[in-house]
Amino acid sequence: QVQLVESGGGLVQAGGSLRLSCAPAGHTITRYPMGWFRQAPGKEREFVAAISLGGTITDYSDSVKGRFTISRDNAKNTMYLQMNNLKPEDTAVYYCARGPYRSNYTFRRRDDYDYWGQGTQVTVSS
């Protein structure tokens, strides 16, 4: 069974930084594009960032562009989301997700992803 495990969430003051990690359990993500989404209370899950399977193509939502950086280390079978200059509106549960097999593109739609992690809470205080 495919499992994705996020880590690195927590409580941080506005302007601070966090780095999220996403690693699979018993599975490899090296042949899949990956993405990060987030869901705030009372809101729909929204796209944050995506990365191609080779790591050469990235995409960001307008709300995080210039502050967040998505990356992957295929040798470590892990994906990351570096979040800088965090704002209270970034508060949400952050999820990583796996995209289509061997597709070297990035994807923004939730329906393009087949497996999701359980999420990690990020809380930004003002």
JSON list of C-alpha atoms in Angstrom, two decimals:
[
{"chain": "A", "resi": 1, "resn": "GLN", "atom": "CA", "xyz": [0.00, 0.00, 0.00]},
{"chain": "A", "resi": 2, "resn": "VAL", "atom": "CA", "xyz": [1.33, 3.41, -0.93]},
{"chain": "A", "resi": 3, "resn": "GLN", "atom": "CA", "xyz": [1.81, 5.73, 2.01]},
{"chain": "A", "resi": 4, "resn": "LEU", "atom": "CA", "xyz": [3.19, 9.26, 2.04]},
{"chain": "A", "resi": 5, "resn": "VAL", "atom": "CA", "xyz": [4.35, 10.76, 5.29]},
{"chain": "A", "resi": 6, "resn": "GLU", "atom": "CA", "xyz": [4.69, 14.50, 5.84]},
{"chain": "A", "resi": 7, "resn": "SER", "atom": "CA", "xyz": [6.78, 16.01, 8.60]},
{"chain": "A", "resi": 8, "resn": "GLY", "atom": "CA", "xyz": [8.18, 19.37, 9.66]},
{"chain": "A", "resi": 9, "resn": "GLY", "atom": "CA", "xyz": [5.03, 21.27, 10.50]},
{"chain": "A", "resi": 10, "resn": "GLY", "atom": "CA", "xyz": [4.65, 23.33, 13.63]},
{"chain": "A", "resi": 11, "resn": "LEU", "atom": "CA", "xyz": [3.97, 26.72, 15.16]},
{"chain": "A", "resi": 12, "resn": "VAL", "atom": "CA", "xyz": [5.98, 29.69, 13.93]},
{"chain": "A", "resi": 13, "resn": "GLN", "atom": "CA", "xyz": [5.71, 33.45, 14.15]},
{"chain": "A", "resi": 14, "resn": "ALA", "atom": "CA", "xyz": [4.94, 35.55, 11.11]},
{"chain": "A", "resi": 15, "resn": "GLY", "atom": "CA", "xyz": [8.09, 36.09, 9.08]},
{"chain": "A", "resi": 16, "resn": "GLY", "atom": "CA", "xyz": [9.56, 32.80, 10.18]},
{"chain": "A", "resi": 17, "resn": "SER", "atom": "CA", "xyz": [10.44, 29.69, 8.21]},
{"chain": "A", "resi": 18, "resn": "LEU", "atom": "CA", "xyz": [9.65, 26.00, 8.17]},
{"chain": "A", "resi": 19, "resn": "ARG", "atom": "CA", "xyz": [10.72, 23.12, 5.97]},
{"chain": "A", "resi": 20, "resn": "LEU", "atom": "CA", "xyz": [8.29, 20.33, 5.27]},
{"chain": "A", "resi": 21, "resn": "SER", "atom": "CA", "xyz": [9.35, 16.89, 4.12]},
{"chain": "A", "resi": 22, "resn": "CYS", "atom": "CA", "xyz": [7.43, 14.17, 2.35]},
{"chain": "A", "resi": 23, "resn": "ALA", "atom": "CA", "xyz": [8.73, 10.64, 2.26]},
{"chain": "A", "resi": 24, "resn": "PRO", "atom": "CA", "xyz": [7.01, 7.44, 1.17]},
{"chain": "A", "resi": 25, "resn": "ALA", "atom": "CA", "xyz": [6.77, 4.33, 3.29]},
{"chain": "A", "resi": 26, "resn": "GLY", "atom": "CA", "xyz": [7.71, 1.18, 1.40]},
{"chain": "A", "resi": 27, "resn": "HIS", "atom": "CA", "xyz": [7.51, 2.91, -1.95]},
{"chain": "A", "resi": 28, "resn": "THR", "atom": "CA", "xyz": [9.56, 5.08, -4.28]},
{"chain": "A", "resi": 29, "resn": "ILE", "atom": "CA", "xyz": [8.50, 8.51, -5.54]},
{"chain": "A", "resi": 30, "resn": "THR", "atom": "CA", "xyz": [11.41, 8.93, -7.94]},
{"chain": "A", "resi": 31, "resn": "ARG", "atom": "CA", "xyz": [9.29, 8.12, -11.00]},
{"chain": "A", "resi": 32, "resn": "TYR", "atom": "CA", "xyz": [6.44, 10.44, -10.14]},
{"chain": "A", "resi": 33, "resn": "PRO", "atom": "CA", "xyz": [5.84, 14.17, -10.19]},
{"chain": "A", "resi": 34, "resn": "MET", "atom": "CA", "xyz": [4.81, 15.39, -6.78]},
{"chain": "A", "resi": 35, "resn": "GLY", "atom": "CA", "xyz": [2.82, 18.21, -5.29]},
{"chain": "A", "resi": 36, "resn": "TRP", "atom": "CA", "xyz": [1.98, 20.09, -2.12]},
{"chain": "A", "resi": 37, "resn": "PHE", "atom": "CA", "xyz": [-1.53, 21.23, -1.24]},
{"chain": "A", "resi": 38, "resn": "ARG", "atom": "CA", "xyz": [-2.98, 22.87, 1.85]},
{"chain": "A", "resi": 39, "resn": "GLN", "atom": "CA", "xyz": [-6.34, 23.12, 3.51]},
{"chain": "A", "resi": 40, "resn": "ALA", "atom": "CA", "xyz": [-7.35, 25.79, 5.98]},
{"chain": "A", "resi": 41, "resn": "PRO", "atom": "CA", "xyz": [-10.39, 25.37, 8.26]},
{"chain": "A", "resi": 42, "resn": "GLY", "atom": "CA", "xyz": [-13.60, 25.88, 6.34]},
{"chain": "A", "resi": 43, "resn": "LYS", "atom": "CA", "xyz": [-11.83, 26.09, 3.00]},
{"chain": "A", "resi": 44, "resn": "GLU", "atom": "CA", "xyz": [-11.21, 23.74, 0.13]},
{"chain": "A", "resi": 45, "resn": "ARG", "atom": "CA", "xyz": [-7.87, 22.04, -0.35]},
{"chain": "A", "resi": 46, "resn": "GLU", "atom": "CA", "xyz": [-5.80, 24.22, -2.62]},
{"chain": "A", "resi": 47, "resn": "PHE", "atom": "CA", "xyz": [-2.70, 23.83, -4.75]},
{"chain": "A", "resi": 48, "resn": "VAL", "atom": "CA", "xyz": [0.54, 25.17, -3.33]},
{"chain": "A", "resi": 49, "resn": "ALA", "atom": "CA", "xyz": [3.44, 23.85, -5.41]},
{"chain": "A", "resi": 50, "resn": "ALA", "atom": "CA", "xyz": [4.42, 21.04, -7.74]},
{"chain": "A", "resi": 51, "resn": "ILE", "atom": "CA", "xyz": [7.61, 19.51, -9.07]},
{"chain": "A", "resi": 52, "resn": "SER", "atom": "CA", "xyz": [8.33, 17.26, -12.05]},
{"chain": "A", "resi": 53, "resn": "LEU", "atom": "CA", "xyz": [9.78, 13.80, -11.53]},
{"chain": "A", "resi": 54, "resn": "GLY", "atom": "CA", "xyz": [13.22, 15.01, -12.58]},
{"chain": "A", "resi": 55, "resn": "GLY", "atom": "CA", "xyz": [12.98, 18.09, -10.43]},
{"chain": "A", "resi": 56, "resn": "THR", "atom": "CA", "xyz": [13.70, 20.48, -13.29]},
{"chain": "A", "resi": 57, "resn": "ILE", "atom": "CA", "xyz": [10.19, 21.92, -13.59]},
{"chain": "A", "resi": 58, "resn": "THR", "atom": "CA", "xyz": [8.41, 23.61, -10.70]},
{"chain": "A", "resi": 59, "resn": "ASP", "atom": "CA", "xyz": [5.15, 25.47, -10.35]},
{"chain": "A", "resi": 60, "resn": "TYR", "atom": "CA", "xyz": [3.72, 27.62, -7.55]},
{"chain": "A", "resi": 61, "resn": "SER", "atom": "CA", "xyz": [0.47, 29.24, -6.66]},
{"chain": "A", "resi": 62, "resn": "ASP", "atom": "CA", "xyz": [0.55, 33.02, -6.81]},
{"chain": "A", "resi": 63, "resn": "SER", "atom": "CA", "xyz": [0.04, 33.24, -3.05]},
{"chain": "A", "resi": 64, "resn": "VAL", "atom": "CA", "xyz": [3.34, 31.49, -2.26]},
{"chain": "A", "resi": 65, "resn": "LYS", "atom": "CA", "xyz": [5.50, 32.33, -5.26]},
{"chain": "A", "resi": 66, "resn": "GLY", "atom": "CA", "xyz": [8.74, 33.95, -4.16]},
{"chain": "A", "resi": 67, "resn": "ARG", "atom": "CA", "xyz": [8.38, 32.70, -0.57]},
{"chain": "A", "resi": 68, "resn": "PHE", "atom": "CA", "xyz": [8.13, 28.90, -0.91]},
{"chain": "A", "resi": 69, "resn": "THR", "atom": "CA", "xyz": [10.51, 26.55, -2.69]},
{"chain": "A", "resi": 70, "resn": "ILE", "atom": "CA", "xyz": [9.68, 22.99, -3.67]},
{"chain": "A", "resi": 71, "resn": "SER", "atom": "CA", "xyz": [12.50, 20.53, -4.22]},
{"chain": "A", "resi": 72, "resn": "ARG", "atom": "CA", "xyz": [13.23, 16.85, -4.24]},
{"chain": "A", "resi": 73, "resn": "ASP", "atom": "CA", "xyz": [16.16, 14.59, -3.53]},
{"chain": "A", "resi": 74, "resn": "ASN", "atom": "CA", "xyz": [15.55, 11.41, -5.48]},
{"chain": "A", "resi": 75, "resn": "ALA", "atom": "CA", "xyz": [18.61, 9.77, -3.94]},
{"chain": "A", "resi": 76, "resn": "LYS", "atom": "CA", "xyz": [16.87, 10.15, -0.58]},
{"chain": "A", "resi": 77, "resn": "ASN", "atom": "CA", "xyz": [13.42, 9.47, -2.02]},
{"chain": "A", "resi": 78, "resn": "THR", "atom": "CA", "xyz": [12.16, 12.64, -0.38]},
{"chain": "A", "resi": 79, "resn": "MET", "atom": "CA", "xyz": [10.42, 15.86, -1.39]},
{"chain": "A", "resi": 80, "resn": "TYR", "atom": "CA", "xyz": [10.61, 19.17, 0.45]},
{"chain": "A", "resi": 81, "resn": "LEU", "atom": "CA", "xyz": [8.80, 22.45, 0.79]},
{"chain": "A", "resi": 82, "resn": "GLN", "atom": "CA", "xyz": [10.90, 25.30, 2.15]},
{"chain": "A", "resi": 83, "resn": "MET", "atom": "CA", "xyz": [8.58, 28.00, 3.44]},
{"chain": "A", "resi": 84, "resn": "ASN", "atom": "CA", "xyz": [10.02, 31.43, 4.17]},
{"chain": "A", "resi": 85, "resn": "ASN", "atom": "CA", "xyz": [8.45, 34.71, 5.25]},
{"chain": "A", "resi": 86, "resn": "LEU", "atom": "CA", "xyz": [5.42, 32.86, 6.53]},
{"chain": "A", "resi": 87, "resn": "LYS", "atom": "CA", "xyz": [2.18, 34.74, 6.98]},
{"chain": "A", "resi": 88, "resn": "PRO", "atom": "CA", "xyz": [-0.85, 33.99, 9.19]},
{"chain": "A", "resi": 89, "resn": "GLU", "atom": "CA", "xyz": [-2.83, 33.19, 6.04]},
{"chain": "A", "resi": 90, "resn": "ASP", "atom": "CA", "xyz": [-0.44, 30.29, 5.39]},
{"chain": "A", "resi": 91, "resn": "THR", "atom": "CA", "xyz": [-1.93, 28.51, 8.40]},
{"chain": "A", "resi": 92, "resn": "ALA", "atom": "CA", "xyz": [-3.32, 25.20, 7.17]},
{"chain": "A", "resi": 93, "resn": "VAL", "atom": "CA", "xyz": [-2.80, 21.47, 7.07]},
{"chain": "A", "resi": 94, "resn": "TYR", "atom": "CA", "xyz": [-0.25, 20.74, 4.36]},
{"chain": "A", "resi": 95, "resn": "TYR", "atom": "CA", "xyz": [-0.48, 17.59, 2.27]},
{"chain": "A", "resi": 96, "resn": "CYS", "atom": "CA", "xyz": [1.90, 16.00, -0.18]},
{"chain": "A", "resi": 97, "resn": "ALA", "atom": "CA", "xyz": [0.58, 14.00, -3.09]},
{"chain": "A", "resi": 98, "resn": "ARG", "atom": "CA", "xyz": [1.83, 11.73, -5.87]},
{"chain": "A", "resi": 99, "resn": "GLY", "atom": "CA", "xyz": [1.20, 12.55, -9.51]},
{"chain": "A", "resi": 100, "resn": "PRO", "atom": "CA", "xyz": [0.96, 10.36, -12.63]},
{"chain": "A", "resi": 101, "resn": "TYR", "atom": "CA", "xyz": [3.58, 7.67, -13.18]},
{"chain": "A", "resi": 102, "resn": "ARG", "atom": "CA", "xyz": [6.62, 8.76, -15.23]},
{"chain": "A", "resi": 103, "resn": "SER", "atom": "CA", "xyz": [5.08, 12.07, -16.25]},
{"chain": "A", "resi": 104, "resn": "ASN", "atom": "CA", "xyz": [7.69, 14.82, -16.40]},
{"chain": "A", "resi": 105, "resn": "TYR", "atom": "CA", "xyz": [5.24, 17.66, -15.98]},
{"chain": "A", "resi": 106, "resn": "THR", "atom": "CA", "xyz": [3.70, 19.49, -13.05]},
{"chain": "A", "resi": 107, "resn": "PHE", "atom": "CA", "xyz": [0.05, 19.33, -12.09]},
{"chain": "A", "resi": 108, "resn": "ARG", "atom": "CA", "xyz": [-2.28, 21.71, -10.24]},
{"chain": "A", "resi": 109, "resn": "ARG", "atom": "CA", "xyz": [-5.52, 19.77, -10.10]},
{"chain": "A", "resi": 110, "resn": "ARG", "atom": "CA", "xyz": [-6.26, 17.54, -7.12]},
{"chain": "A", "resi": 111, "resn": "ASP", "atom": "CA", "xyz": [-7.71, 14.93, -9.46]},
{"chain": "A", "resi": 112, "resn": "ASP", "atom": "CA", "xyz": [-4.30, 14.49, -11.10]},
{"chain": "A", "resi": 113, "resn": "TYR", "atom": "CA", "xyz": [-2.90, 13.03, -7.86]},
{"chain": "A", "resi": 114, "resn": "ASP", "atom": "CA", "xyz": [-3.66, 9.50, -6.74]},
{"chain": "A", "resi": 115, "resn": "TYR", "atom": "CA", "xyz": [-2.09, 9.15, -3.29]},
{"chain": "A", "resi": 116, "resn": "TRP", "atom": "CA", "xyz": [-2.01, 11.64, -0.44]},
{"chain": "A", "resi": 117, "resn": "GLY", "atom": "CA", "xyz": [-0.32, 11.89, 2.90]},
{"chain": "A", "resi": 118, "resn": "GLN", "atom": "CA", "xyz": [-2.15, 12.44, 6.19]},
{"chain": "A", "resi": 119, "resn": "GLY", "atom": "CA", "xyz": [-1.03, 16.05, 6.41]},
{"chain": "A", "resi": 120, "resn": "THR", "atom": "CA", "xyz": [1.05, 18.15, 8.77]},
{"chain": "A", "resi": 121, "resn": "GLN", "atom": "CA", "xyz": [-0.25, 21.22, 10.59]},
{"chain": "A", "resi": 122, "resn": "VAL", "atom": "CA", "xyz": [1.40, 24.58, 9.98]},
{"chain": "A", "resi": 123, "resn": "THR", "atom": "CA", "xyz": [0.31, 27.42, 12.23]},
{"chain": "A", "resi": 124, "resn": "VAL", "atom": "CA", "xyz": [1.61, 30.95, 11.76]},
{"chain": "A", "resi": 125, "resn": "SER", "atom": "CA", "xyz": [0.96, 33.42, 14.56]},
{"chain": "A", "resi": 126, "resn": "SER", "atom": "CA", "xyz": [0.78, 37.15, 13.98]}
]
